[in-house]
PDB file of C-alpha atoms in Angstrom:
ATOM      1  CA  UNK A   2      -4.377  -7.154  19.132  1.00 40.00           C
ATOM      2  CA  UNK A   3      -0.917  -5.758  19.999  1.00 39.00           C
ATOM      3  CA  UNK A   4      -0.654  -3.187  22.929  1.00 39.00           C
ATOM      4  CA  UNK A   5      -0.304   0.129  21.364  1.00 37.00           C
ATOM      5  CA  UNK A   6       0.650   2.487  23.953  1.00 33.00           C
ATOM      6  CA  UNK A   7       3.586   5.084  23.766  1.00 32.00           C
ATOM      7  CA  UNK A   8       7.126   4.352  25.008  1.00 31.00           C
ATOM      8  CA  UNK A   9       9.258   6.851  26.132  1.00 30.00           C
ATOM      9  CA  UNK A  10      12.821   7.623  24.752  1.00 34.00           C
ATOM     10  CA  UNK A  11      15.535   6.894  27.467  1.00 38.00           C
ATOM     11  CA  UNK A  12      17.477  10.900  27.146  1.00 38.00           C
ATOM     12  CA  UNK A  13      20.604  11.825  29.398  1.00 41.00           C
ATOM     13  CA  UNK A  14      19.731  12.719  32.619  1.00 40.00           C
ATOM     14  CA  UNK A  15      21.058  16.156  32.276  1.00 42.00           C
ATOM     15  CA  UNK A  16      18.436  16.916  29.356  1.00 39.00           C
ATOM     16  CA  UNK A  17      15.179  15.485  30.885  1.00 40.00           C
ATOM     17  CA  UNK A  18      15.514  17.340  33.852  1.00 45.00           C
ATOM     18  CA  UNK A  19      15.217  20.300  31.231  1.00 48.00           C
ATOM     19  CA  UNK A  20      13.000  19.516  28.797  1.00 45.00           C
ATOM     20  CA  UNK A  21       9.833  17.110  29.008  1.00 47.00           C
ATOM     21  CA  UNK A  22       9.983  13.749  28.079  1.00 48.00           C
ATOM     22  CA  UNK A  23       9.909  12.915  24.283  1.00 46.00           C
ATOM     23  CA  UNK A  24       7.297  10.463  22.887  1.00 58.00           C
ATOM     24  CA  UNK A  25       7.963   7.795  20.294  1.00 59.00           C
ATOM     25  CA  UNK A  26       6.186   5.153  18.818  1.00 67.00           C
ATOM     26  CA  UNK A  27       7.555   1.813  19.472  1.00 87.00           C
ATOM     27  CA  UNK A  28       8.828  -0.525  16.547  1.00 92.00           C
ATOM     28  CA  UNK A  29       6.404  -3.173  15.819  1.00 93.00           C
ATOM     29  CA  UNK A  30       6.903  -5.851  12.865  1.00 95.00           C
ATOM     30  CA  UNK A  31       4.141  -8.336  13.380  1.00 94.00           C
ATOM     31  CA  UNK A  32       2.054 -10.357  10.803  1.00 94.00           C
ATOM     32  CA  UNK A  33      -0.945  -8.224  11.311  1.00 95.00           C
ATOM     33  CA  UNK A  34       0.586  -5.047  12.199  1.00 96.00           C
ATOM     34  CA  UNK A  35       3.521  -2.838  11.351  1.00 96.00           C
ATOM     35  CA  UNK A  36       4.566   0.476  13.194  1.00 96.00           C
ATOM     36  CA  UNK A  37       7.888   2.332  11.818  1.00 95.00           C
ATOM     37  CA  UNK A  38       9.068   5.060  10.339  1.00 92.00           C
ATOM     38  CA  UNK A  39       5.745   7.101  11.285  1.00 95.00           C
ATOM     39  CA  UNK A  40       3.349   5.042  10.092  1.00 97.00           C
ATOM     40  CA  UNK A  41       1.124   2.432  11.292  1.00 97.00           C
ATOM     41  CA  UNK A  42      -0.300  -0.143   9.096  1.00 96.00           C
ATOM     42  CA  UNK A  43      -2.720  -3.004  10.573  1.00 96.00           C
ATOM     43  CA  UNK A  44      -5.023  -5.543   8.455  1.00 96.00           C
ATOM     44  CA  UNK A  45      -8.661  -5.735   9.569  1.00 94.00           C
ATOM     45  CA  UNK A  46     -11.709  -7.242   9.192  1.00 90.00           C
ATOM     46  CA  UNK A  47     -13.319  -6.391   6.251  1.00 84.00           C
ATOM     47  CA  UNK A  48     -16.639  -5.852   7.444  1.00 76.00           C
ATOM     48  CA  UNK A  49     -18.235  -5.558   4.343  1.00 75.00           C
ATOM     49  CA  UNK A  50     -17.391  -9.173   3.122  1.00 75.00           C
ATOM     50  CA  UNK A  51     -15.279 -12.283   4.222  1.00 76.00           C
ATOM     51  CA  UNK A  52     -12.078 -10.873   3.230  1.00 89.00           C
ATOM     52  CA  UNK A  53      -9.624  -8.618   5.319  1.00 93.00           C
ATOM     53  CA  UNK A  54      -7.898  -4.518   4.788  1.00 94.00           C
ATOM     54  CA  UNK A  55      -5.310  -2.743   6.026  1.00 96.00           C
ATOM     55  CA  UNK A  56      -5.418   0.598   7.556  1.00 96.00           C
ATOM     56  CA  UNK A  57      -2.407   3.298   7.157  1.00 97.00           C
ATOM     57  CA  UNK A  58      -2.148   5.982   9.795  1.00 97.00           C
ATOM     58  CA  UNK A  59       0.397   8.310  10.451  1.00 96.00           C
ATOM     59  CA  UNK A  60       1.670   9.392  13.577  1.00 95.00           C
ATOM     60  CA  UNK A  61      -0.362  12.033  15.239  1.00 93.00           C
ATOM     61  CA  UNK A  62      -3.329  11.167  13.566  1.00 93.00           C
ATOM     62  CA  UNK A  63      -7.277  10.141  14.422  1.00 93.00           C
ATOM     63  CA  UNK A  64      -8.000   8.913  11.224  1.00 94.00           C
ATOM     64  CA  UNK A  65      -6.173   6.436   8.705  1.00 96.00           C
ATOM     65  CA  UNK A  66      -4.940   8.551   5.604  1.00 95.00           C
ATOM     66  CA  UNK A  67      -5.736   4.859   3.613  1.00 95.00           C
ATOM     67  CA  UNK A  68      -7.958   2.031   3.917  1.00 94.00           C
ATOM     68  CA  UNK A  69      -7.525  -0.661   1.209  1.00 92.00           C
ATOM     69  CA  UNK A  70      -8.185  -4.331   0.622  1.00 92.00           C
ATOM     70  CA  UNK A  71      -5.664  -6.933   1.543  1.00 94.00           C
ATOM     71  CA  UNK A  72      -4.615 -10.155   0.353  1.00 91.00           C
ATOM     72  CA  UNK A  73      -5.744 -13.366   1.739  1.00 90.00           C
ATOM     73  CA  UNK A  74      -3.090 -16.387   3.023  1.00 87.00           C
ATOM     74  CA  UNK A  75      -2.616 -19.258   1.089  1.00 89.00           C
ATOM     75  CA  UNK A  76      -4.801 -21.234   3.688  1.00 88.00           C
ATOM     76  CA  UNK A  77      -7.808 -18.389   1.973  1.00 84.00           C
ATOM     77  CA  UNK A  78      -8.569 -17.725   5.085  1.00 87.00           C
ATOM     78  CA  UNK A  79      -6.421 -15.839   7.278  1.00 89.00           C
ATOM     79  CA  UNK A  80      -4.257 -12.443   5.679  1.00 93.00           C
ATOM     80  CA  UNK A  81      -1.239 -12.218   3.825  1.00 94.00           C
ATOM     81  CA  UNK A  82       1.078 -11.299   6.852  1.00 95.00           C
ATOM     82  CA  UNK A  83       2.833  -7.839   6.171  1.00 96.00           C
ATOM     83  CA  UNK A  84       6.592  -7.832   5.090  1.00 95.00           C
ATOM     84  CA  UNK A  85       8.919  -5.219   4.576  1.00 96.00           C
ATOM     85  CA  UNK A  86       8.165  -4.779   0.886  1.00 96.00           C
ATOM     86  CA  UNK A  87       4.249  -4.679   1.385  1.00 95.00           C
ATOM     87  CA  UNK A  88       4.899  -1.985   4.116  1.00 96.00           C
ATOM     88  CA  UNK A  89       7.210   0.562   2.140  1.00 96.00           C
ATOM     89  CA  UNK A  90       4.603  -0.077  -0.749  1.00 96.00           C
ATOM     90  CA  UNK A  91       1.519   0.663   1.633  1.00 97.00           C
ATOM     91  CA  UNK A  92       3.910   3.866   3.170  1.00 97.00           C
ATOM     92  CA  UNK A  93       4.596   5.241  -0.141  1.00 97.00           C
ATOM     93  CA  UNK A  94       1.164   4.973  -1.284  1.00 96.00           C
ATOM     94  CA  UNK A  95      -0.629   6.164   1.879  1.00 96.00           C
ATOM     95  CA  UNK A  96       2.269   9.520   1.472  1.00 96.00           C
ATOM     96  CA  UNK A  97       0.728  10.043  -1.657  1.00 96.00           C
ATOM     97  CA  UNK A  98      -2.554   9.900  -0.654  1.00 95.00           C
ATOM     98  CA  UNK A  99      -2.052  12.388   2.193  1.00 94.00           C
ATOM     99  CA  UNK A 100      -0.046  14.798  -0.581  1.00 95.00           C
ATOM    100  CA  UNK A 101      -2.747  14.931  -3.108  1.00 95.00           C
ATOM    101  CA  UNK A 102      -5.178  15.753  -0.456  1.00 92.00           C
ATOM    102  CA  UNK A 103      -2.523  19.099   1.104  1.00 91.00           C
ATOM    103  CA  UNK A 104      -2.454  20.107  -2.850  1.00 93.00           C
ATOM    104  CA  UNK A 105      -6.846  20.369  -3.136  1.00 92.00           C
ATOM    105  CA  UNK A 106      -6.792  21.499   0.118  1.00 88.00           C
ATOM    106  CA  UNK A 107      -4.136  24.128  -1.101  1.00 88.00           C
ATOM    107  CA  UNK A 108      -6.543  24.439  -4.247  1.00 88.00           C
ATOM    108  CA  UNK A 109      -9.082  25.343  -2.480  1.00 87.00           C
ATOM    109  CA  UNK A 110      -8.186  27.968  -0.030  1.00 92.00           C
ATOM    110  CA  UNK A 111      -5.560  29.604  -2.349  1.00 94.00           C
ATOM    111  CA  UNK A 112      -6.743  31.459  -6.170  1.00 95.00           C
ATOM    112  CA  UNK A 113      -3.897  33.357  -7.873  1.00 95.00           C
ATOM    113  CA  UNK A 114      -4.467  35.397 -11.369  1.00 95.00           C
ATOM    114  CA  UNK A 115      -3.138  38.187 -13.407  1.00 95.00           C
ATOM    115  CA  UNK A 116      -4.328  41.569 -13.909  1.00 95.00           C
ATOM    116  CA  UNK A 117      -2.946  44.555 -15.433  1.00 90.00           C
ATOM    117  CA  UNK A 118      -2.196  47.325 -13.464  1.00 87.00           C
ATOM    118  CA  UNK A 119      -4.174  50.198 -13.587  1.00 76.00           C
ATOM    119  CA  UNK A 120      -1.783  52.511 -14.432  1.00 76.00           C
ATOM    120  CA  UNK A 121      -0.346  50.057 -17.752  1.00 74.00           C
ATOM    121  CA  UNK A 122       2.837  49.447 -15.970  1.00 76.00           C
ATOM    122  CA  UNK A 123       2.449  45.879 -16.344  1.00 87.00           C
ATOM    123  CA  UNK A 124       0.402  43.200 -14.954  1.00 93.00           C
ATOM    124  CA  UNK A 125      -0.511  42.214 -10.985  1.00 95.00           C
ATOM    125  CA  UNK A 126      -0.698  39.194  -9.668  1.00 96.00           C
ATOM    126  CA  UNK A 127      -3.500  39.108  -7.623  1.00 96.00           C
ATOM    127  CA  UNK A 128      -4.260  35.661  -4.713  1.00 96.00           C
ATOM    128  CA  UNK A 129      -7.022  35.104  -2.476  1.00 96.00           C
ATOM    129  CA  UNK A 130      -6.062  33.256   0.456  1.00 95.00           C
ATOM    130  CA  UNK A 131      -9.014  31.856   2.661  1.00 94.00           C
ATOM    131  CA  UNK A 132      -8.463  31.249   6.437  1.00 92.00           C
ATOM    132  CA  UNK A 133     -10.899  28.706   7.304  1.00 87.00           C
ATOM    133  CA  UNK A 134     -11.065  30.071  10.913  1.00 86.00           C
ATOM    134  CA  UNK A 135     -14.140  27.786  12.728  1.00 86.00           C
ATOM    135  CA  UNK A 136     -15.395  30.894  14.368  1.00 91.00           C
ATOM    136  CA  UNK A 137     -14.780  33.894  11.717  1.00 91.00           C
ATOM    137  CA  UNK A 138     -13.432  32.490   8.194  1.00 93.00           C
ATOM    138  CA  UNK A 139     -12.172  35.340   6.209  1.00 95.00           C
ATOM    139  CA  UNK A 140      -9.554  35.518   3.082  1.00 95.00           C
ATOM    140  CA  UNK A 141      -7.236  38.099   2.678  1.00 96.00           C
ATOM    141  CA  UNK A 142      -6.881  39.656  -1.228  1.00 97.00           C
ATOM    142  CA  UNK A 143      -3.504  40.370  -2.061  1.00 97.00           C
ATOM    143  CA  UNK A 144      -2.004  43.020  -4.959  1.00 96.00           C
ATOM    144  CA  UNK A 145       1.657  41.774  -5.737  1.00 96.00           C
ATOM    145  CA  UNK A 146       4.192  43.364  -8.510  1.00 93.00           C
ATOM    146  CA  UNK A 147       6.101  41.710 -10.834  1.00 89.00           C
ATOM    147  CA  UNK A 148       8.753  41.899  -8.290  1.00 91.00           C
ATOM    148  CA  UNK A 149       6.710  39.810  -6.131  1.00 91.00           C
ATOM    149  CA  UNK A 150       6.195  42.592  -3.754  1.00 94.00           C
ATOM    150  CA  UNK A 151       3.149  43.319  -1.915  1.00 96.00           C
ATOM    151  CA  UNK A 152       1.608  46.636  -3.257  1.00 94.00           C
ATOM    152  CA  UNK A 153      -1.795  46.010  -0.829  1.00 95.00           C
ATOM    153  CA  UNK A 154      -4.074  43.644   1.189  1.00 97.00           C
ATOM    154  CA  UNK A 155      -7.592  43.520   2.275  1.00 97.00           C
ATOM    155  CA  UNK A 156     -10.015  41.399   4.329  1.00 96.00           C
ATOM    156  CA  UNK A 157     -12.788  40.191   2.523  1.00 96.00           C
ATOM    157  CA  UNK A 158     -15.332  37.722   3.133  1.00 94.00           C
ATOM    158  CA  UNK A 159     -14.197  33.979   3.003  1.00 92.00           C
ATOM    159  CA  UNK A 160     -17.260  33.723   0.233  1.00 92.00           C
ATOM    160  CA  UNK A 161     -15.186  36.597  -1.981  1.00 94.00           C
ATOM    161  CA  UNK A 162     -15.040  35.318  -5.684  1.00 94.00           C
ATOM    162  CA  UNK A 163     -11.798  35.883  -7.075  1.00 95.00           C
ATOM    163  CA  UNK A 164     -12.709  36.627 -10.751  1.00 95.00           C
ATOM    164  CA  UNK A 165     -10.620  38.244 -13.471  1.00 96.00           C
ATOM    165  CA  UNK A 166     -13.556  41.150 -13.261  1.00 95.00           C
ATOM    166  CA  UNK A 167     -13.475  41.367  -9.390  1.00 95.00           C
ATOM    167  CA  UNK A 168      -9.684  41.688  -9.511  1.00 95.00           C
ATOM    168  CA  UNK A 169      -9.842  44.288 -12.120  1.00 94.00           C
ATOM    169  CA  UNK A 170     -12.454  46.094  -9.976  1.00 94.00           C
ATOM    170  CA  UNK A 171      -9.821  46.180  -7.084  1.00 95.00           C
ATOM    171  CA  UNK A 172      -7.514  47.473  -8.931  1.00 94.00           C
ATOM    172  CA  UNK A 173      -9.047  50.381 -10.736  1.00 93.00           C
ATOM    173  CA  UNK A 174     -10.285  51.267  -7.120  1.00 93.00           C
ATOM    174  CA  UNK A 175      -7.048  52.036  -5.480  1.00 92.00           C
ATOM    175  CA  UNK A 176      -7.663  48.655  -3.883  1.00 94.00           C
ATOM    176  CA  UNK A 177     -10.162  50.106  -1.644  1.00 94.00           C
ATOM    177  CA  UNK A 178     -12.007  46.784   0.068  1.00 93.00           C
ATOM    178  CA  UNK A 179     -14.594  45.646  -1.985  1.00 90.00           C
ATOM    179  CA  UNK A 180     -18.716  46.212  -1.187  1.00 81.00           C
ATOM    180  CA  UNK A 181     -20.079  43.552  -0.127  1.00 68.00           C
ATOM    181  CA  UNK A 182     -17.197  41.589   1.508  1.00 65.00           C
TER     182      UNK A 182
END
């Protein structure tokens, strides 16, 4: 394998004796591994069969944000080595990948609905945002207008259930914190 260490980018002398040293990744364009724009890709041993797969991971990260099967040489042996074209394919789809997972994450720690307001003057729009705090998760339970403007917020328990019943509850209770949360 390729050394995969950190270089560091050569800055004026007059701004690293300011600031600390910035960290890139170095360019790599090899058959078996790529590293550019912020992404990594490298083929690997399959180790669940005779054939090979290649890894995406972005910058900063532990984990690869895809793992896939690769193609194998003509010799149907060795890999496919990576190209240009197979690595803007393999970026594009591993971006994708890592987008669709930020939305369900987004899903799951943010419910919206709509209520009408107590006194008739329209409707509320009413979110539950859960802070998924290792130590003390919580979620916060949010009254907006129709303006958009916050008319009151409460912590609640990061187990609240944001129903249309619950939020009508709130609402018809001044927004007092709901029992139980």
């Amino acid at each position: 394998m390729t050394d995969q260490s950190l270089t560091s980018v050569d800055l004026p002398s007059e701004i690293t004796a300011d600031a600390p040293a910035v960290e890139t990744p170095e360019t790599v364009h090899e058959d078996r591994l790529w590293r550019d724009s912020g992404w990594t890709a490298r083929i690997i041993k399959n180790e669940d069969d005779d054939g090979w797969a290649v890894e995406m991971i972005k910058d900063g990260e532990p984990e690869p944000a895809l793992v896939g099967p690769w193609t194998m040489g003509r010799n149907k042996k060795d890999p496919k080595p990576l190209d240009t074209s197979a690595f803007n394919t393999l970026v594009k789809t591993a971006s994708e990948v890592l987008r669709r997972h930020e939305q369900q994450l987004r899903a799951q720690l943010h419910k919206s609905l709509t209520v009408e307001a107590a006194s008739g003057d329209g409707e509320l729009e009413i979110t539950l945002d859960i802070v998924p705090d290792e130590d003390d998760p919580y979620a916060l339970l949010t009254a907006l207008d129709s303006l958009g403007e916050r008319l009151a917020q409460v912590q609640v328990s990061a187990g609240f259930k944001l129903t249309k019943a619950s939020a009508t509850s709130w609402v018809e209770n001044e927004f007092r914190r709901p029992s139980g949360s």
